[in-house]
Every structure is written in structure tokens, then in C-alpha cells.
């Protein structure tokens, strides 16, 4: 898209590598405080991932890759294999920070793979790989933005969930990248974003991010999604992903599954937008994905104050799985898989 003004539509960068530390735009404090937190060790990066200072599947993969560089600062090794042995415990701790988004394991596997072939210059090799993981993500997002927007008829309305924008990636975003491109091309006339309870990624991050670009968006309560669909104002639900299985089943932020079910009922199309780093061809179907459960306090309190009667229990799974049969299109930088199933996924993402 040659006419695309990235300077207008893509100004936020959540991850800044400083050589001796990683700076992460603190997503716990947005939208009212724009402040970068500094992680000076791999364990501080792991803690930032666990604590949602940085979040979103691609962004946590990129952060983990830079985290390996921080761990490498304490390592003396003659070659890549020796470095790999010494870095293994830190890499294990980074990999364990969150379980559902496969981008984390994917990025660490890439870092391991380049170490294996590296000689005395293993440190530079690692740095090149971390930078490549970040720049490839930005390029993938820009390609997906164009490809996804092309599926949307001019004048359409879209509903998105969670935050899949620059904040969740190297920049531009996945589903939010499609929305940026679709708005710029005049295909998308109305944008709705769900709050995304309980952490409120939609309310705190997505509508703020769109506001930075001057893109008009309307926030809705998650519970209003199905009613919105019944009014005819949205033609597509456009979401990101944390892990897409070999059959197309897609894990994403809690609430995605009910959006997919409601969309099918109302004749609204359902699009998943994610780079190939989110595709996990080694996991056959969604029932095999580990779903992260977080502290029930996210449901029982607001700004640290209890809002629910003492003694009440809460259950807080933070992802769910949209079955592939409810997905109309999976958009990646490798192309668009329409009506995904195991054969269609294999044709695009199988071993080459
Ligand atoms: O718990 P989060 O905020 O990390 O969850 C994020 C999501 O579910 C996103 O939709 C997904 O990671 C894709 S981000 C491009």
C-alpha cells in the first residue's frame, strides 16, 4: 500500500532495546501515564511479561528474545554451544513466564537455533536474531494489514477484542493493523472495541491507541457484543491470536469464543489475524492448549479495592479457544487461509 502514511497511523513502540537494558512501555499504567519500565536482567524481563507490563503474543516473544541478550551479559563462553548450556536456565525461566501464547517459545527456539551454529561471535549472532525477530514482526503486520483489509467490503463496521495493536507487537498490530489499513482505505466505516474484562485491554489500550491515530472508535461492554451484531452495524469481527493450532482452532483473549459463536448466529464474518510465529503446527487442536488462569483478584478488586463481598470465589481463565469451524479467515504474512481446517492450514503452514 504505497499511499499508506505509517507516520500517521503507527507511532507507538512498546519495546526499546538500549544495549544494557530493555525499556517496556508499562501497559499497566496506560492510558493516563505513558512511562517506560526498565528491565536490566532476563529475570526482570520474565517478571515484566508475567506482570503484563508488556503483553500481547508477538510483543512477549520479542521481549523474551531481548531478555536472552540480557542473560548473555553475564555469560563467558567460547562458542554458541557453551553459551547455550550456560543460558539454558534463564531461557527456561523466560519461557515459563506465560503459558498460552506460542510466540514466547517460538522466539526462544529461534534464539537457541542460531546459537547452535555460532562460534566465538555468538553474542553478535544473538543480537542480530533478536533484532530480526522484531523487524520481521513489523513487516508481517504491515503485510497482514493490507491482506486482511482486502477481505472487508467498503463501508463495513468491525468489532475487535482485547488489544492487538502496536502495543501488542513490534508495531502497527495484527487485527488492529487490519483496522488501520481498512480505515485508511475507506473500507471500514465503523470501529467497535469490547472492554475485554477483567484486565480491560480494550478499554484501556485499544481505544486509546486508535485515538492516537485519529481513528474514531466506540467502546462497548463485552456483554453488548451480541446485541451490537443484531443491529447490523458490524460485518466483521477481527481479532488476534495467541496460538493457532494445526486444524485452525485459535486461542485468544477470553471472550473470543463467545464472539465467534455470536458472529455465526448473526451472519457476521470472523477474521483471525496473526503472524506465522503464532501458528503452532505441533498442537493438533485447541483442546490441547494450556489456558492461563490468573489471580482471581483481577475480578474481585478494582484499583486494589475489593468490589465483591468477602468470601466470594472467582475463576479467572484469561484465554479461550474459537473452534476453526467458526472462523471465516486466518490472515498471516504467508497468506489468507479461508474456512481453515487441517488440510488448508497444512497447505500454508506445513513444513516447506
Ligand atoms: O493477556 P494478553 O493481553 O497478553 O492477551 C493478548 C491477546 O489475547 C491478544 O489478542 C493476542 O496476544 C494477539 S496480540 C497481537
XYZ file of C-alpha atoms and ligand atoms in Angstrom:
367
model
C 0.000 0.000 0.000
C 2.199 2.790 -1.264
C -0.063 5.639 -0.150
C -0.162 4.389 3.430
C 1.001 7.018 5.884
C 2.694 4.909 8.566
C 3.906 8.017 10.353
C 0.288 8.960 10.974
C -1.041 5.510 11.762
C 1.753 3.821 13.666
C 3.621 5.874 16.223
C 3.657 3.733 19.353
C 6.591 1.437 20.130
C 6.225 -0.701 23.267
C 9.742 -2.209 23.223
C 13.057 -0.305 23.138
C 16.390 -2.145 23.226
C 19.056 0.013 24.883
C 22.048 -2.343 24.767
C 22.276 -2.729 28.538
C 18.534 -2.903 29.270
C 15.115 -3.344 27.710
C 12.629 -0.498 28.056
C 8.990 -1.553 28.042
C 6.057 0.817 27.760
C 4.264 -0.006 31.017
C 0.836 -1.217 29.897
C -0.441 -1.427 33.478
C -0.355 2.375 33.641
C -1.881 3.331 30.286
C -3.840 5.289 29.181
C -3.153 8.039 31.721
C 0.562 7.510 32.327
C 2.989 6.902 29.436
C 6.063 5.520 31.117
C 8.720 3.015 30.111
C 9.775 0.430 32.726
C 13.400 -0.695 32.599
C 14.356 -4.372 32.693
C 18.091 -4.886 33.188
C 18.138 -8.688 33.514
C 16.392 -11.634 31.889
C 14.538 -12.297 35.139
C 13.247 -8.719 35.126
C 12.019 -9.299 31.563
C 10.302 -12.528 32.678
C 8.669 -10.639 35.564
C 7.532 -7.876 33.172
C 5.917 -10.493 30.911
C 4.223 -12.251 33.860
C 3.043 -8.932 35.315
C 1.639 -7.619 31.980
C 3.993 -4.642 31.786
C 4.450 -5.994 28.269
C 1.697 -8.146 26.789
C 0.298 -9.425 23.508
C 1.679 -12.573 21.906
C 4.223 -11.062 19.467
C 5.432 -8.457 21.994
C 6.185 -11.070 24.651
C 8.120 -13.163 22.102
C 10.198 -10.142 21.065
C 10.800 -9.162 24.708
C 11.940 -12.688 25.579
C 14.427 -12.614 22.679
C 15.934 -9.391 24.066
C 15.828 -10.984 27.520
C 18.217 -13.651 26.267
C 20.655 -10.851 25.319
C 20.463 -9.534 28.877
C 21.172 -13.026 30.278
C 24.132 -13.255 27.870
C 25.758 -10.219 29.526
C 26.677 -12.456 32.482
C 27.975 -15.341 30.357
C 31.535 -16.044 29.206
C 31.653 -18.775 26.552
C 33.995 -19.821 23.756
C 31.223 -20.700 21.304
C 27.472 -20.945 20.837
C 27.084 -24.422 22.302
C 28.841 -23.462 25.519
C 26.777 -20.270 25.681
C 23.580 -22.269 25.116
C 24.359 -24.530 28.080
C 25.017 -21.519 30.310
C 21.954 -19.602 29.109
C 19.575 -22.562 29.436
C 18.265 -21.793 32.972
C 17.497 -18.131 32.115
C 15.804 -19.198 28.878
C 13.704 -21.730 30.783
C 12.552 -19.023 33.196
C 11.697 -16.673 30.304
C 9.760 -19.471 28.578
C 7.757 -20.182 31.726
C 6.593 -16.574 32.170
C 3.234 -17.181 30.445
C 1.885 -20.442 29.006
C -0.636 -19.754 26.225
C 0.987 -17.520 23.584
C 3.254 -19.745 21.490
C 5.302 -16.732 20.291
C 7.275 -16.928 23.529
C 8.505 -20.492 22.922
C 8.899 -19.720 19.200
C 11.213 -16.761 19.818
C 13.328 -18.684 22.328
C 13.588 -21.603 19.882
C 14.900 -19.197 17.229
C 17.487 -17.842 19.653
C 18.549 -21.412 20.528
C 18.773 -22.409 16.861
C 21.190 -19.613 15.911
C 23.353 -20.277 18.971
C 23.810 -23.839 17.868
C 25.708 -22.797 14.736
C 27.567 -19.855 16.265
C 31.283 -19.676 17.029
C 33.173 -17.092 19.068
C 30.889 -14.320 17.757
C 27.799 -15.912 19.349
C 26.833 -12.705 21.189
C 26.529 -10.705 17.928
C 24.643 -13.608 16.355
C 22.109 -13.491 19.212
C 21.699 -9.732 18.896
C 21.129 -9.983 15.127
C 18.476 -12.648 15.698
C 16.587 -10.640 18.345
C 16.588 -7.639 16.019
C 15.380 -9.825 13.130
C 12.525 -11.211 15.235
C 11.420 -7.635 15.950
C 11.776 -6.225 12.426
C 10.154 -9.270 10.800
C 7.153 -8.835 13.100
C 6.647 -5.236 11.990
C 6.919 -6.245 8.323
C 4.465 -9.137 8.839
C 1.953 -6.798 10.468
C 2.098 -4.345 7.588
C 1.586 -7.158 5.069
C -1.316 -8.602 7.058
C -2.950 -5.200 7.329
C -3.249 -4.967 3.560
C -4.281 -8.621 3.103
C -6.921 -8.531 5.835
C -8.402 -5.195 4.801
C -8.865 -6.542 1.263
C -11.446 -9.014 2.625
C -13.641 -6.244 4.006
C -16.254 -4.601 1.767
C -16.242 -0.774 1.659
C -18.469 0.838 4.262
C -18.297 -2.051 6.748
C -18.354 -1.994 10.522
C -15.942 -4.100 12.596
C -15.760 -5.251 16.196
C -12.419 -6.094 17.795
C -11.450 -7.606 21.139
C -8.528 -7.181 23.519
C -5.552 -5.155 22.231
C -3.768 -6.344 19.122
C -2.138 -3.086 18.100
C 1.314 -1.530 18.172
C 1.271 -2.111 21.928
C 0.990 -5.884 21.467
C 3.574 -6.223 18.688
C 6.719 -4.639 17.242
C 4.380 -2.022 15.767
C 1.244 -1.499 13.626
C -0.547 -4.522 15.102
C -2.308 -7.616 13.806
C -6.098 -7.243 13.953
C -5.618 -3.560 14.726
C -3.280 -3.347 11.718
C -6.131 -4.626 9.525
C -8.377 -1.998 11.096
C -5.764 0.746 10.483
C -5.394 -0.319 6.846
C -9.149 -0.792 6.395
C -9.902 2.690 7.755
C -7.157 4.259 5.619
C -8.588 2.576 2.517
C -12.159 3.620 3.316
C -13.324 0.030 3.720
C -14.050 0.332 7.431
C -16.606 2.971 8.359
C -17.297 1.954 11.990
C -14.969 0.504 14.653
C -16.225 -1.007 17.894
C -13.965 -2.340 20.648
C -15.024 -4.548 23.554
C -13.801 -3.605 27.035
C -12.134 -7.025 27.489
C -12.865 -7.629 31.134
C -11.281 -8.242 33.521
C -7.970 -6.573 32.585
C -9.659 -4.130 30.190
C -7.149 -4.274 27.347
C -9.871 -2.958 25.003
C -10.972 -0.094 27.254
C -7.544 0.965 28.485
C -5.360 0.240 25.442
C -7.207 -0.289 22.149
C -9.434 2.770 22.095
C -6.522 4.890 23.367
C -4.261 3.533 20.631
C -6.868 4.269 17.947
C -7.338 7.744 19.383
C -3.575 8.406 18.893
C -4.132 7.755 15.175
C -7.276 9.865 14.974
C -9.358 6.753 14.234
C -12.866 7.060 15.572
C -13.845 4.050 17.711
C -16.717 3.202 20.029
C -16.173 1.248 23.229
C -18.786 -1.345 24.210
C -19.229 -3.579 27.232
C -18.238 -7.139 26.320
C -21.803 -8.157 27.118
C -23.117 -5.782 24.409
C -21.371 -7.583 21.531
C -24.169 -9.890 20.520
C -26.748 -7.077 20.705
C -24.459 -4.918 18.536
C -24.330 -7.700 15.944
C -28.134 -7.911 15.940
C -28.343 -4.234 14.928
C -26.467 -4.845 11.655
C -23.750 -2.310 12.410
C -20.824 -4.770 12.204
C -19.997 -7.046 9.274
C -16.721 -8.493 10.640
C -15.275 -9.448 13.999
C -11.486 -9.007 13.665
C -9.273 -10.474 16.412
C -5.683 -11.545 17.018
C -4.420 -14.862 18.368
C -2.106 -16.313 20.974
C -1.841 -19.770 19.432
C -3.344 -21.190 16.254
C -3.362 -24.996 16.094
C -2.750 -27.297 13.142
C -6.500 -27.525 12.483
C -7.079 -23.756 12.749
C -8.534 -23.760 16.288
C -7.468 -20.421 17.760
C -6.671 -19.460 21.338
C -7.139 -15.774 22.055
C -8.242 -13.480 24.880
C -11.142 -14.749 26.979
C -14.405 -13.812 25.299
C -13.194 -14.558 21.768
C -15.045 -17.881 21.699
C -18.406 -16.314 22.524
C -17.801 -13.628 19.876
C -17.216 -16.361 17.277
C -20.401 -18.159 18.293
C -22.468 -14.950 18.263
C -20.966 -13.865 14.932
C -22.006 -17.106 13.223
C -25.530 -16.772 14.630
C -25.862 -13.228 13.252
C -24.199 -13.810 9.867
C -21.217 -11.643 10.872
C -17.856 -12.830 9.479
C -14.999 -13.756 11.816
C -11.354 -12.973 10.964
C -8.229 -14.019 12.912
C -5.090 -12.010 12.141
C -1.736 -13.372 13.343
C 1.813 -13.810 12.073
C 3.155 -17.314 11.383
C 5.046 -17.049 14.702
C 1.642 -17.599 16.382
C 0.929 -20.792 14.423
C 1.689 -23.983 16.315
C 1.534 -26.866 13.838
C 2.774 -29.242 16.584
C -0.506 -28.870 18.502
C -3.289 -30.679 16.681
C -6.337 -28.962 18.177
C -7.474 -26.334 20.646
C -8.334 -28.724 23.482
C -4.582 -29.383 23.859
C -3.680 -25.730 24.542
C -2.821 -24.727 28.096
C -5.165 -21.905 29.092
C -3.572 -19.434 31.503
C -5.512 -18.770 34.705
C -4.644 -15.562 36.530
C -5.220 -14.217 40.016
C -8.953 -14.027 40.875
C -8.128 -10.615 42.360
C -8.406 -9.273 38.770
C -12.160 -9.965 39.121
C -12.663 -9.268 42.792
C -10.976 -5.866 43.030
C -10.721 -2.601 41.147
C -7.606 -0.434 41.580
C -6.690 -2.616 44.550
C -10.069 -2.073 46.316
C -12.293 -5.097 46.855
C -15.580 -4.679 44.942
C -17.096 -8.090 45.650
C -18.350 -9.395 49.006
C -15.678 -11.020 51.159
C -15.690 -14.794 50.887
C -16.855 -14.879 47.237
C -14.683 -17.040 44.982
C -13.822 -16.199 41.357
C -12.372 -18.207 38.451
C -10.205 -16.244 36.010
C -9.208 -18.089 32.821
C -7.747 -15.405 30.525
C -7.875 -17.163 27.146
C -10.344 -19.371 25.327
C -10.488 -21.223 22.020
C -12.524 -20.291 18.952
C -13.135 -23.546 17.039
C -11.904 -23.467 13.435
C -15.414 -24.134 12.090
C -16.484 -20.670 13.286
C -13.556 -18.854 11.633
C -14.003 -17.439 8.120
C -10.401 -16.375 7.528
C -6.986 -16.639 9.161
C -4.762 -13.858 7.834
C -0.976 -14.221 8.181
C 2.025 -12.814 6.333
C 2.128 -16.120 4.419
C -1.345 -15.568 3.015
C -5.023 -15.947 3.848
C -6.493 -19.302 4.881
C -10.232 -19.193 4.274
C -12.500 -21.633 6.126
C -9.494 -23.111 7.985
C -9.145 -26.826 8.658
C -6.150 -29.161 8.991
C -5.622 -29.519 5.216
C -5.872 -25.788 4.494
C -3.559 -24.973 7.412
C -1.049 -27.555 6.235
C -1.019 -26.077 2.721
C 0.049 -22.680 4.124
C 1.975 -23.516 7.282
C 3.157 -27.126 6.778
C 6.871 -27.906 6.565
C 8.417 -26.385 3.461
O -3.294 -11.292 28.125
P -2.840 -10.516 26.928
O -3.222 -9.075 26.978
O -1.381 -10.733 26.629
O -3.656 -11.154 25.718
C -3.458 -10.652 24.437
C -4.356 -11.233 23.414
O -5.140 -12.110 23.674
C -4.177 -10.753 22.002
O -5.382 -10.810 21.306
C -3.146 -11.653 21.288
O -1.995 -11.814 22.068
C -2.760 -11.102 19.966
S -1.821 -9.605 20.113
C -1.345 -9.162 18.540
